[in-house]
Coordinates of C-alpha atoms in Angstrom, one line a residue:
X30 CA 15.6 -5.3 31.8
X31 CA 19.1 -5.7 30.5
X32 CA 17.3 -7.1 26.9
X33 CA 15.1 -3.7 27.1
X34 CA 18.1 -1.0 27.3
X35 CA 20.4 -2.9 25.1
X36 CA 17.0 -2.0 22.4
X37 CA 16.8 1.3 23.6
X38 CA 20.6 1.6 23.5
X39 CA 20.6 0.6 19.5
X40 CA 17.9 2.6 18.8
X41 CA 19.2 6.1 20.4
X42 CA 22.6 5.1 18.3
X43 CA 20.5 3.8 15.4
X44 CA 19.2 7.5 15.5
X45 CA 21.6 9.6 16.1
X46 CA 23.6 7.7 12.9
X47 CA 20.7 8.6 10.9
X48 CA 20.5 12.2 11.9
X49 CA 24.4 12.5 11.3
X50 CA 23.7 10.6 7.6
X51 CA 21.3 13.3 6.9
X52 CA 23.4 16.5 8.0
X53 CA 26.5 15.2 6.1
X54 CA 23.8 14.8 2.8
X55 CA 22.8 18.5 3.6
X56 CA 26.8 19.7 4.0
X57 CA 28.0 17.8 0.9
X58 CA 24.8 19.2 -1.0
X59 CA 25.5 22.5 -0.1
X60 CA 29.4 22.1 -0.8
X61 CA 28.1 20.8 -4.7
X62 CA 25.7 22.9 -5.4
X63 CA 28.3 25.7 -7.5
X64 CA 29.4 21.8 -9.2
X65 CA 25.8 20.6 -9.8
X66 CA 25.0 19.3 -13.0
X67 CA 22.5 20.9 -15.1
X68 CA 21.2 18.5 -16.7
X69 CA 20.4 16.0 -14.1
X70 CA 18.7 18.8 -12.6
X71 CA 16.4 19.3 -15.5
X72 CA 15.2 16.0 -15.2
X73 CA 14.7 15.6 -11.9
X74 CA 12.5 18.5 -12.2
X75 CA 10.7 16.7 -14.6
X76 CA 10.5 13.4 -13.0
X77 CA 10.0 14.8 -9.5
X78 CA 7.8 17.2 -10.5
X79 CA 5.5 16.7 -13.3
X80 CA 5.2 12.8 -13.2
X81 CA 4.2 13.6 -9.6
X82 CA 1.3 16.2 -10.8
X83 CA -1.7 14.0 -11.3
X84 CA -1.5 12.3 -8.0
X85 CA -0.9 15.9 -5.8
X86 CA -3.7 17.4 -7.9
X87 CA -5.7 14.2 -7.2
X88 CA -5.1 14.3 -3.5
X89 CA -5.7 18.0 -3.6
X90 CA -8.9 17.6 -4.6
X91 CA -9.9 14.2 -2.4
X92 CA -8.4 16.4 0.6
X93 CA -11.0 19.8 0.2
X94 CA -14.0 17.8 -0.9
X95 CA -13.3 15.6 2.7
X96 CA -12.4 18.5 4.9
X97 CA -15.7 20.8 3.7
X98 CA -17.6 17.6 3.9
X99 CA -16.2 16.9 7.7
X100 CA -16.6 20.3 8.6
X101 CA -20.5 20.4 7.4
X102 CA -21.5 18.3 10.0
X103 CA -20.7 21.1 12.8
X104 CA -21.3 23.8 10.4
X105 CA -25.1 22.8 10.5
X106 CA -25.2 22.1 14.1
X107 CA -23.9 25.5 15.1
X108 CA -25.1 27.6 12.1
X109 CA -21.5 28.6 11.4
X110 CA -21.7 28.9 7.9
X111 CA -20.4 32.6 6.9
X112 CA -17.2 31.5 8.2
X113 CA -16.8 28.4 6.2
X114 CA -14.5 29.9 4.0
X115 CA -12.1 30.5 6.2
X116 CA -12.3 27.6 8.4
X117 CA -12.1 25.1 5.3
X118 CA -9.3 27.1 3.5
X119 CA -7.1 27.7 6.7
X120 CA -7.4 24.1 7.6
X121 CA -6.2 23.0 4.3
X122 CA -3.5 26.2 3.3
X123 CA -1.9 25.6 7.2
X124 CA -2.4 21.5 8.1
X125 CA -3.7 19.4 6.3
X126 CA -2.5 20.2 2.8
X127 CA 0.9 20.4 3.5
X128 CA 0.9 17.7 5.5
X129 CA -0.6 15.4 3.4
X130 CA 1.0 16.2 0.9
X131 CA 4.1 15.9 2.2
X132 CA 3.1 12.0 3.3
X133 CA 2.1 11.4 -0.3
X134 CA 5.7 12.8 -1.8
X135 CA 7.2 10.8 0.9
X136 CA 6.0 7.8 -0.5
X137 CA 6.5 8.9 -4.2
X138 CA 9.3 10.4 -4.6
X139 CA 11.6 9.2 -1.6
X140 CA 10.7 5.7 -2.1
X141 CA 12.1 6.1 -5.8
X142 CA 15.2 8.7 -5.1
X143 CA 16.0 6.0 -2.3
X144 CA 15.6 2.4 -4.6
X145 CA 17.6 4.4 -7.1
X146 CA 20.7 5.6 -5.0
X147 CA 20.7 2.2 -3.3
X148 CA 20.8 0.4 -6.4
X149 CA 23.7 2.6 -8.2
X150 CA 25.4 2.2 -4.7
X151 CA 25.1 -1.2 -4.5
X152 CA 26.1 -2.0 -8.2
X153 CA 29.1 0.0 -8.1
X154 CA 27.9 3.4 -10.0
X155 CA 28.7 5.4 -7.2
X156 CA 32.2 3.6 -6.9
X157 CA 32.6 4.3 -10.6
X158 CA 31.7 7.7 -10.8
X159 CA 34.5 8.5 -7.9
X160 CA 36.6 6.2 -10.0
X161 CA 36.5 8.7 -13.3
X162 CA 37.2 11.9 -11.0
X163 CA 33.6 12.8 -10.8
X164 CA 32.1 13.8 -7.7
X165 CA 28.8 11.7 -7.0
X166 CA 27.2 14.8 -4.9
X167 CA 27.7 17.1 -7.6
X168 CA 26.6 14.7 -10.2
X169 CA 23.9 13.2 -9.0
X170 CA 22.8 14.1 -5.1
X171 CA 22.5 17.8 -5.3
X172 CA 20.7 17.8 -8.7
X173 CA 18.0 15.3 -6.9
X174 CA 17.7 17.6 -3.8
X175 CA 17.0 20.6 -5.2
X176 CA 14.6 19.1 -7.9
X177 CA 12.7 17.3 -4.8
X178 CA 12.3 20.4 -2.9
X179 CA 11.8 22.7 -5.9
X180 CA 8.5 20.1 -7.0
X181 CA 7.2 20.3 -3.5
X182 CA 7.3 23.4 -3.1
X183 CA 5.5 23.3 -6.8
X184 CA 3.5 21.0 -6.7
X185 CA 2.2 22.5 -3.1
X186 CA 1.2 26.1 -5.0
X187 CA -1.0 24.1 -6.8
X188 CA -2.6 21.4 -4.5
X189 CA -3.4 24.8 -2.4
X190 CA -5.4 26.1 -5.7
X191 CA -7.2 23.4 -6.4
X192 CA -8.0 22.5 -2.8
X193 CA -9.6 25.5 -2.7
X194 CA -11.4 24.9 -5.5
X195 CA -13.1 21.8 -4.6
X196 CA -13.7 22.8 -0.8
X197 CA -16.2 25.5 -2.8
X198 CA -17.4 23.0 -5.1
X199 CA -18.4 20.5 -2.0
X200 CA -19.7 23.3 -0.1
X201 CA -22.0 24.3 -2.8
X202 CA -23.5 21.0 -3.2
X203 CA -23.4 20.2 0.3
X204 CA -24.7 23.4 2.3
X205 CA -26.0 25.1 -1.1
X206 CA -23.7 27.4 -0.3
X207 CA -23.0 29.7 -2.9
X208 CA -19.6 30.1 -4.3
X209 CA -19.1 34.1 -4.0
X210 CA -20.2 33.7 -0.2
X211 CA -17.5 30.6 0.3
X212 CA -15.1 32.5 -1.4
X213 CA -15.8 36.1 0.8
X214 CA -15.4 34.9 4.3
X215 CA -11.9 33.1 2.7
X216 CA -11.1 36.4 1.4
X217 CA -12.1 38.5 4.3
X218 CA -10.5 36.2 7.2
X219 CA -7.6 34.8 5.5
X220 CA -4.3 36.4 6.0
X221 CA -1.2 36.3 4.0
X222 CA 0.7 34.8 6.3
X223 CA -1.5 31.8 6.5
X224 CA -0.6 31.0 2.9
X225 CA 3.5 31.7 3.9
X226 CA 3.3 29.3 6.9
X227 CA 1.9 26.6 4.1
X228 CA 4.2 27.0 1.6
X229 CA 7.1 27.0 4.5
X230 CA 5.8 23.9 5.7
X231 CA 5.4 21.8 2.4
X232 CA 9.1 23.3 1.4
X233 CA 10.7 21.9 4.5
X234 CA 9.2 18.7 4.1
X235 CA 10.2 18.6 0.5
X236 CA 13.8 19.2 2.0
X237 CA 13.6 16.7 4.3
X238 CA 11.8 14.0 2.2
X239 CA 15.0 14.5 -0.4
X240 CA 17.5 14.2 2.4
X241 CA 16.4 11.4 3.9
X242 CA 15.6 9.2 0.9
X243 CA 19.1 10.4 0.0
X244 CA 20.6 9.3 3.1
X245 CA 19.6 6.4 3.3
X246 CA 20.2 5.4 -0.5
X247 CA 23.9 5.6 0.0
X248 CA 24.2 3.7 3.2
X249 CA 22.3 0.6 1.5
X250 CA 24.7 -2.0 1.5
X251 CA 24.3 -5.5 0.4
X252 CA 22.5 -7.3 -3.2
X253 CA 18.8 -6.6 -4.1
X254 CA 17.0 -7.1 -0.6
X255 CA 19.0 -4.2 0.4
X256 CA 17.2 -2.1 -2.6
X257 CA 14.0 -2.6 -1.0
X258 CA 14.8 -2.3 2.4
X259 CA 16.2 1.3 1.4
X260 CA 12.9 2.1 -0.6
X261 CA 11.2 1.0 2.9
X262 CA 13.4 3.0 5.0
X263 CA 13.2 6.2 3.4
X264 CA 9.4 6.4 3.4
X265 CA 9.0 5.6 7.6
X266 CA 11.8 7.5 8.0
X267 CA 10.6 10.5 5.7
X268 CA 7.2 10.6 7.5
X269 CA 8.4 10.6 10.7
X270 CA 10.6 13.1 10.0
X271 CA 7.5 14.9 8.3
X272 CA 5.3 15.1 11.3
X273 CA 8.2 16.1 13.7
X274 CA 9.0 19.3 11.5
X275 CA 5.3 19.4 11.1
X276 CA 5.1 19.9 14.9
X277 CA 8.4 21.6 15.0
X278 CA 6.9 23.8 12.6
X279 CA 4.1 24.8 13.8
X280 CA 4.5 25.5 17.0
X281 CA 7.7 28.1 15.7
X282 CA 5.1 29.9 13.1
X283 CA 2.5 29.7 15.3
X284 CA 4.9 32.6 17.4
X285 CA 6.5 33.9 14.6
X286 CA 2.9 34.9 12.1
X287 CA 0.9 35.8 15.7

């Protein structure tokens, strides 16, 4: 009994240290952002962002053939097919495209932004760079954040599209149903909003997969094993982060878009 609080009683701290880590990553961010260095911004965009374009594209197309494919099944047993469309599009626009998205970027790009940070922090860069009169948040944290949650919000405008795309594809050769009559009951039923409360969705995980990789690069601490532990960290952490603003999420524009 006394073994089982004691690991509950680390954990609860454990947390709340991380959750503290993160808000201090979002204050300092915020407090560099009128300091925030061009350049490093540039290329984040370009590393975050377009290297990461084949592999959402790739899982944007896997995830629209699967869902119309998944969906068929009960399509044909209740003869629901006018409203295919919609049912494909909104499942993909509102759930599972962000969020799968968001798990994939978790891995990619928090994994790296984490291993990096670590590795600078662990070798002194950081240190360094304080060292010179050069503030690391400005230099090299706030550029990374905004490039992260610029991409996914991106990269999400895109996944959407050609998600789309392919759910009409697999549909026509699945159901034979024609493309025009996919693309009508998606037109007809589908609001506006539901394309907000997706790009809302894959923005704030984008936010929170930068701050959390970010968090916990700086508090590695250690030689090399504490590199990987960091890259390890920041992709559990960033999912379970992920689905809790996922829930968090939808539940609030569930309300909000009603």
């Amino acid at each position: 009994m006394t073994a089982t609080l004691t690991w509950l009683g680390q954990e609860a701290l454990g947390a709340v240290r991380g959750v503290g880590s993160v808000a201090l990553v979002l204050a300092r961010t915020v407090l560099g952002l009128a300091r925030m260095d061009r350049h490093e911004l540039l290329r984040g965009l370009e590393e975050f962002g377009w290297g990461s374009l084949p592999l959402a594209l790739a899982t944007a197309a896997l995830t629209g053939a699967t869902v119309v494919v998944q969906t068929s099944l009960y399509v044909e047993r209740f003869g629901a097919r006018a409203i295919l469309g919609w049912a494909a599009g909104y499942a993909v626009l509102w759930e599972f495209g962000p969020l799968l998205l968001g798990l994939v970027m978790a891995a990619r790009l928090g994994a790296r932004n984490a291993a990096e940070l670590a590795t600078m922090q662990v070798g002194g860069q950081l240190e360094g760079l304080r060292g010179i009169g050069l503030d690391p948040f400005a230099v090299l944290v706030a550029p990374r954040v905004v490039a992260m949650t610029l991409s996914v919000s991106a990269l999400s405008a895109l996944t959407f599209l050609v998600a789309v795309l392919f759910e009409a594809v697999a549909a026509f050769f699945t159901l034979k149903l024609p493309v025009r009559a996919f693309f009508g009951s998606f037109e007809q039923m589908l609001h506006a909003t539901d394309v907000v409360g997706g790009m809302v969705k894959a923005s704030a995980f984008g936010l929170a997969i930068a701050l959390v990789s970010t968090a916990v690069g700086l508090r590695a601490r250690g030689g090399a094993r504490a590199v990987g532990r960091a890259a390890a960290g920041a992709v559990v952490h960033g999912c379970g982060a992920i689905f809790l603003l996922d829930f968090l999420l939808t539940t609030t524009l569930a309300m909000w878009l009603s």
